[in-house]
Coordinates of C-alpha atoms and ligand atoms in Angstrom, one line a residue:
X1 CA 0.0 0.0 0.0
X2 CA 2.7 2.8 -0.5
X3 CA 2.2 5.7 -2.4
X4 CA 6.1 6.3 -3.2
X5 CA 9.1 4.4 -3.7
X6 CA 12.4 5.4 -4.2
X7 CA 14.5 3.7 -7.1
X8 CA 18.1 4.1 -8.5
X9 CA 16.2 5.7 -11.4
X10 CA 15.8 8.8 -8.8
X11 CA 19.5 9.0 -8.1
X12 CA 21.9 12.0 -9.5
X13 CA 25.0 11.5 -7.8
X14 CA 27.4 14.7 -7.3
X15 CA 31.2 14.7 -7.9
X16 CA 34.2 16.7 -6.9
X17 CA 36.8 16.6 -9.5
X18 CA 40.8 17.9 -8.3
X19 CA 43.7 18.1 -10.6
X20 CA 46.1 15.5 -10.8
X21 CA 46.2 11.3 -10.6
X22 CA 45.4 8.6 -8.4
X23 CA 43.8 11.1 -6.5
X24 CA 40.9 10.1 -4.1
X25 CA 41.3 13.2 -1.4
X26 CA 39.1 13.0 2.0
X27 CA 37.0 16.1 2.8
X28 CA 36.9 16.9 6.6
X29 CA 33.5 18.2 6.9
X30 CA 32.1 15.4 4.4
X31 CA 33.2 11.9 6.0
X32 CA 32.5 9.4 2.8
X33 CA 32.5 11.8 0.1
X34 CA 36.0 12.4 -2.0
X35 CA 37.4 14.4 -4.5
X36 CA 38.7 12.5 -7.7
X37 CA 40.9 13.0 -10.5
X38 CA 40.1 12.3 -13.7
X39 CA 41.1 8.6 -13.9
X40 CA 39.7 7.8 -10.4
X41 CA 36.3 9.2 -11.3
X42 CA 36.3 7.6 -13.8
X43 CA 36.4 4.3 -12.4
X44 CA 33.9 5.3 -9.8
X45 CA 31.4 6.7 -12.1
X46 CA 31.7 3.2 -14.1
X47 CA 30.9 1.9 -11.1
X48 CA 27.9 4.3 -10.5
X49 CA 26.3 3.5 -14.2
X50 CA 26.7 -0.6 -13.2
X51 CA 24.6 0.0 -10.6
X52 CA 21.8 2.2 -12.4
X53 CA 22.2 5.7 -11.4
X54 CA 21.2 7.6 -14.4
X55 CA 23.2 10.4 -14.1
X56 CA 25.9 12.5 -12.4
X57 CA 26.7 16.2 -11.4
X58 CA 30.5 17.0 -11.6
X59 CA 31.9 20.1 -9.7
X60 CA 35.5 21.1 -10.0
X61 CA 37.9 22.3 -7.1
X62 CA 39.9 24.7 -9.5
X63 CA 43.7 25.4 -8.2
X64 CA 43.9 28.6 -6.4
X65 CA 46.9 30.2 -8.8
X66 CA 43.7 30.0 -11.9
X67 CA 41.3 31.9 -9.4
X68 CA 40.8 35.6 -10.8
X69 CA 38.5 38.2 -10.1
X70 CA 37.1 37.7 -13.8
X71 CA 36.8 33.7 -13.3
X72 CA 38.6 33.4 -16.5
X73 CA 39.4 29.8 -15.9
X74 CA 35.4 29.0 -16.3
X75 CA 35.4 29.7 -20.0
X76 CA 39.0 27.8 -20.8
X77 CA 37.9 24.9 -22.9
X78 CA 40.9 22.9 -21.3
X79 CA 39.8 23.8 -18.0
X80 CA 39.4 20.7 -15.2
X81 CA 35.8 20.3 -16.2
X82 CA 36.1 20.2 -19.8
X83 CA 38.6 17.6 -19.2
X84 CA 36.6 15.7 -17.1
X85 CA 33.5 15.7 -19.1
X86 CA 35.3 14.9 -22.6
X87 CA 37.2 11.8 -20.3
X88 CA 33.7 10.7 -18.4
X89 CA 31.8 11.0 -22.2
X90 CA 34.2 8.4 -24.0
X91 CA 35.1 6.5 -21.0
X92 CA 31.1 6.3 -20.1
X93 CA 29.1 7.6 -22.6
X94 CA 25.7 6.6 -21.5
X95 CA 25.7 8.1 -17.9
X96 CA 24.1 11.5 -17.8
X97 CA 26.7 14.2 -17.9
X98 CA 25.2 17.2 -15.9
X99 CA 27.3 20.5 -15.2
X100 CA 27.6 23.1 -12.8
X101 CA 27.4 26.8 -14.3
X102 CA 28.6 29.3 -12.0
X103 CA 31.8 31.5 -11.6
X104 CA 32.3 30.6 -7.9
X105 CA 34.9 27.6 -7.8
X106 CA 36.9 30.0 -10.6
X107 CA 36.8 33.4 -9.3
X108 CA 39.2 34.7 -6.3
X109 CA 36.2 36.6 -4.3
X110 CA 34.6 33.3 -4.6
X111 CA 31.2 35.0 -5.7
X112 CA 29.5 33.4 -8.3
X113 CA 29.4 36.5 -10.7
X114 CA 31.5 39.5 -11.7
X115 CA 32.0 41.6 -9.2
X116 CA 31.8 45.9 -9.1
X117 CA 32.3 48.0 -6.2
X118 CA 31.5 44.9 -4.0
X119 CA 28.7 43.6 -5.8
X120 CA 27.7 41.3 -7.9
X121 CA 26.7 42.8 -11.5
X122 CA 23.9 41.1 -13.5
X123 CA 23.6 41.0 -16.8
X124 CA 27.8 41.2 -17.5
X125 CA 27.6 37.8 -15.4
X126 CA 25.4 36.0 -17.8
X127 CA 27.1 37.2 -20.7
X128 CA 30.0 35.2 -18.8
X129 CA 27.6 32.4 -17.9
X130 CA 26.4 31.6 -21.4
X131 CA 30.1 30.9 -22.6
X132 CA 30.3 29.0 -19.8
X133 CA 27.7 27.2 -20.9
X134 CA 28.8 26.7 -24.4
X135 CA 32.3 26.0 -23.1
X136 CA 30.4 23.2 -21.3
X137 CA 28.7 21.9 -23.9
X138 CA 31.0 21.1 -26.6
X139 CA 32.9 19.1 -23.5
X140 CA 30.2 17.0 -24.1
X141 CA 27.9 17.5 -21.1
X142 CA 24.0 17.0 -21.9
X143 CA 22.3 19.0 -18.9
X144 CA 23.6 22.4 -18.5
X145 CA 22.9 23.4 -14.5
X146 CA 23.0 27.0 -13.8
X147 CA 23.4 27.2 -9.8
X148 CA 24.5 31.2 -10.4
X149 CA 20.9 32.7 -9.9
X150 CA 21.4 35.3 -12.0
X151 CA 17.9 36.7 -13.4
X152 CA 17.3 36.2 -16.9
X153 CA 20.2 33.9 -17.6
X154 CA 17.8 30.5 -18.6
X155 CA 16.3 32.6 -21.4
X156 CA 20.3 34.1 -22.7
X157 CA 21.8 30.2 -21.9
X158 CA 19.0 28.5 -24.2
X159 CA 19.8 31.4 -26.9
X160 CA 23.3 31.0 -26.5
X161 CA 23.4 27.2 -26.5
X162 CA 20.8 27.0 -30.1
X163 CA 23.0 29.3 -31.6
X164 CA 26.1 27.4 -31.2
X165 CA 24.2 24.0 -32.5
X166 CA 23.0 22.6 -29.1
X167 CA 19.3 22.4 -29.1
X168 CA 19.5 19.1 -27.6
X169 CA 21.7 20.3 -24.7
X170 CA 18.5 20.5 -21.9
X171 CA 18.7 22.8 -18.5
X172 CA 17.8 22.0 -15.5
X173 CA 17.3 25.3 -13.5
X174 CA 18.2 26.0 -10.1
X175 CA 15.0 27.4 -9.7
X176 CA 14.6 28.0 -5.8
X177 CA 18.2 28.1 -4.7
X178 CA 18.3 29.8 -0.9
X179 CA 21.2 31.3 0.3
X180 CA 21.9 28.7 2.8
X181 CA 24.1 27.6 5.8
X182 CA 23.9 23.9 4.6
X183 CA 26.3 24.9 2.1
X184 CA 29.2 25.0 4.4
X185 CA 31.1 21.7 3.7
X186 CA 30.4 22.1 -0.5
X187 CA 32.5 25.3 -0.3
X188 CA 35.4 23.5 1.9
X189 CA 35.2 20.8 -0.6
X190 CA 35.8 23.0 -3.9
X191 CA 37.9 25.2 -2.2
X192 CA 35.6 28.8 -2.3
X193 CA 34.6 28.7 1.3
X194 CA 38.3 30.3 2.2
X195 CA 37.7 32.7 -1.3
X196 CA 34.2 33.5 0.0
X197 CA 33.6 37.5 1.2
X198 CA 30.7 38.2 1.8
X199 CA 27.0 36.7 1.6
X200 CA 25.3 35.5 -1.3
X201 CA 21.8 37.2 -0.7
X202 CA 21.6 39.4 -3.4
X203 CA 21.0 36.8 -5.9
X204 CA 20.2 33.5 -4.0
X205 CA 16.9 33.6 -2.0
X206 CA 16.2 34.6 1.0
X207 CA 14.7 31.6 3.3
X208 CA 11.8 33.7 4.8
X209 CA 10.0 33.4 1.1
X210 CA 8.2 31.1 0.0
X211 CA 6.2 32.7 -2.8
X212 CA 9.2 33.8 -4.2
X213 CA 10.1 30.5 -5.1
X214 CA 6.9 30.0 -7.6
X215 CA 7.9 33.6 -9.4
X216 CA 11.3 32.0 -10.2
X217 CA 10.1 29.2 -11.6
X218 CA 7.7 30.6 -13.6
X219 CA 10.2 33.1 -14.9
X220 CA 12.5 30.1 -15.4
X221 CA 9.9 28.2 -17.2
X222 CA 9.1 30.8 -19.5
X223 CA 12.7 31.6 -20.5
X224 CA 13.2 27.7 -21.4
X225 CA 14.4 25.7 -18.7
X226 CA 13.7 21.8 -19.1
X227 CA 13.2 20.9 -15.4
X228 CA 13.4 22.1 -12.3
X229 CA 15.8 22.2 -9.1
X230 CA 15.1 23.1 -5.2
X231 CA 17.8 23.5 -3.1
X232 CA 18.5 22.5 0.1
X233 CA 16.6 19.5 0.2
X234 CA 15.0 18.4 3.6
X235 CA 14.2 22.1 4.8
X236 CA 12.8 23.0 1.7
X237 CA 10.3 20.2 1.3
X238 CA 7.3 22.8 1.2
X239 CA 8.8 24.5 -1.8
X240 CA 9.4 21.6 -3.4
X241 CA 5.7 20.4 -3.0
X242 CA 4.3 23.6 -4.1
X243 CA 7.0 24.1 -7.0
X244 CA 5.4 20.3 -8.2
X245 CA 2.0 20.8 -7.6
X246 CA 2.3 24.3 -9.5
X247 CA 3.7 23.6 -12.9
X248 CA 4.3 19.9 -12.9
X249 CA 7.3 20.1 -14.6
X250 CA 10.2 17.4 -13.8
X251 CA 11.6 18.7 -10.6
X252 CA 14.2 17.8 -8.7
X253 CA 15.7 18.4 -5.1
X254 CA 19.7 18.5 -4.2
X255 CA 20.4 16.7 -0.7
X256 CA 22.9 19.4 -0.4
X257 CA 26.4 18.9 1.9
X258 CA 25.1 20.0 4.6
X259 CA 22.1 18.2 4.5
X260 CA 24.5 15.0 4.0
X261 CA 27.2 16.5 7.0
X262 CA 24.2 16.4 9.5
X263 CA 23.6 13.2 9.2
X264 CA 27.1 11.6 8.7
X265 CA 28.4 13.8 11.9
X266 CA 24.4 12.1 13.9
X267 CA 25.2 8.5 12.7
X268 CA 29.1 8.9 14.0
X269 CA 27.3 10.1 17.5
X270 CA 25.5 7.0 17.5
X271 CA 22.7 9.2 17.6
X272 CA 20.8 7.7 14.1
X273 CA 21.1 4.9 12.2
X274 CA 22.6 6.1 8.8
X275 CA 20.4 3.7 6.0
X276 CA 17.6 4.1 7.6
X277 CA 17.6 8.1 7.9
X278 CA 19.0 8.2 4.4
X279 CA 16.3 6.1 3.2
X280 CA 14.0 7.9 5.4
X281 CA 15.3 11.2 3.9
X282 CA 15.2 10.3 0.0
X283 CA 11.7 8.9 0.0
X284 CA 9.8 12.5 1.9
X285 CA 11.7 14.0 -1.3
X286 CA 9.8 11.3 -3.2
X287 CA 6.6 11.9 -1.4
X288 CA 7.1 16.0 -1.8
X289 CA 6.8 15.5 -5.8
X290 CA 10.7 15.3 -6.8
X291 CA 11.2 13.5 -10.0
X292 CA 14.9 12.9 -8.7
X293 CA 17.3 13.5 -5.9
X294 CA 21.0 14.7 -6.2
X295 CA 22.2 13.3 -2.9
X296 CA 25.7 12.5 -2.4
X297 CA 24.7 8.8 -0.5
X298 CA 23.8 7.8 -4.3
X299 CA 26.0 5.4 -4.2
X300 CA 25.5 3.9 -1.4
X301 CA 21.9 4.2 -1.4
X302 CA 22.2 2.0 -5.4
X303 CA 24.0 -0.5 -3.1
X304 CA 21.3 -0.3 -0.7
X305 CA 18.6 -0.8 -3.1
X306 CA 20.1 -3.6 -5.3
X307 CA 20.1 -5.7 -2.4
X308 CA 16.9 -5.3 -1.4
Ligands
PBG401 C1 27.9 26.9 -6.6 C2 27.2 25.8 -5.9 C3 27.0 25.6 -4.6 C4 26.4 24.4 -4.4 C5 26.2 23.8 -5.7 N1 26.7 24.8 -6.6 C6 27.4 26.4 -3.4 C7 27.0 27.8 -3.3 O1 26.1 28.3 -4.0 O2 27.6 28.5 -2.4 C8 26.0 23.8 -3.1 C9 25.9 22.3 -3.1 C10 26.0 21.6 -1.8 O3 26.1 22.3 -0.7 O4 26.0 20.4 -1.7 N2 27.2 27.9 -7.2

């Protein structure tokens, strides 16, 4: 008699990539999660299409000495990401490629736009984020993910991306992203957390608004996004729900690091039993109206279910 159920088919599973080889490198506040180079992700993310998970989210932690206040490195088509995506493409072409646009991991204030007089300008920024996107593209990924919140920059990527010959390239739209204290351990694990000055509330929401949410979305929807994103997860679940119920458009919600932190730092208390609050966790997204989750237990969670 259960209304939901939560499948691999759900699961988008995020990755840090780092420079170098053989490298599989710890983060503190993320017990479990790692950041890999190019050959060790692959191998993992072979790993992740053998057990089902459709697709994958790749962020890069860029080397501080390519950090500028332009976040020049973001449009370099030999950048980490580029690399990654072209190596993840022929090494595993049927996974779903999905990339992060954004300036943060590749600008020194660790903002993710251009910056003037202390604050972050508009419409330059999604000049920028439409190369980016581009840039992206002809890597080879096939969702473009802009996490900036910039206003207007769904309609300008779509443009952007049919002009240079990638209709087929879909977005999927940070729609509601909050400006959020569960994103802590992500910016210690790409590196802009130490960059960071400042807030991010002029262009991520502010958690007070709920409404809010639904104008962005709509705005999104009109300008061409594909589907949906809500972000944090768990706290969010009312947005999510609304966001669903509103437009029925594939939606998704990202089990964000913090979100993952709490409960890694709760199970190594003793205080929770980690599969079943995980499970727990991924089915109310299920039962809120997400069409998928990016959670960084995907993995595990794959393991969890192919045993069942
Ligand atoms: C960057 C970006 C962030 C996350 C995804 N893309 C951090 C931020 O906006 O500061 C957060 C993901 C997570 O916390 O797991 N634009």
């Amino acid at each position: 008699m259960r209304e939901h159920s939560l499948s691999v088919n759900d699961l988008i599973w995020p990755i840090f990539i780092v420079e170098g080889e053989n490298q599989r490198v710890a983060i503190s506040t993320m017990p479990g999660v790692f950041r890999y180079s190019i050959d060790q992700a692959i191998i993992e993310v072979k790993k992740a299409y053998k057990l089902g998970i459709p697709a994958i989210a790749i962020f890069p932690v860029t080397d501080t000495a390519l950090k500028d206040e332009m976040g020049t490195e973001a449009l370099n088509p030999d950048n980490l990401i580029c690399r990654a995506c072209r190596a993840l493409k022929t090494e595993v072409p049927n996974i779903g490629l999905i990339t992060d646009v954004a300036l943060d991991p590749y600008t020194s204030h660790g903002h993710d736009g251009l910056l003037r007089d202390g604050a972050v300008v508009n419409d330059e920024t999604v000049a920028v984020l439409c190369k980016q996107a581009v840039v992206q593209a002809i890597a080879g990924a096939d969702v473009i993910a802009p996490s900036d919140m910039m206003d207007g920059r769904i309609g300008a990527i779509r443009s952007a991306l049919d002009e240079a010959g990638f209709c087929d390239v879909q977005i999927m739209s940070y729609a509601a992203k909050y400006a959020s204290g569960f994103y802590g351990p992500f910016r210690d694990a790409v590196g802009s957390s130490t960059a960071l000055k400042g807030e991010k509330h002029t262009y991520q929401m502010d958690f007070s608004n709920g409404n809010e949410a639904l104008r962005e979305a709509e705005l999104d929807i009109a300008e061409g996004a594909d589907m949906l994103m809500i972000k944090p997860g768990m706290p969010y679940l009312d947005v999510l729900y609304r966001i669903k119920q509103a437009f029925l458009m594939p939606t998704f919600a990202y089990q964000v690091s913090g979100e993952y932190a709490m409960i890694e730092a709760a199970v190594a208390a003793g205080f929770m039993e980690r599969d079943k609050v995980v499970l727990e966790s991924l089915t109310a997204f299920k039962r809120a109206g997400a069409d998928g989750i990016l959670t960084y237990f995907a993995i595990r969670v794959a393991e969890l279910l192919s045993k069942k």
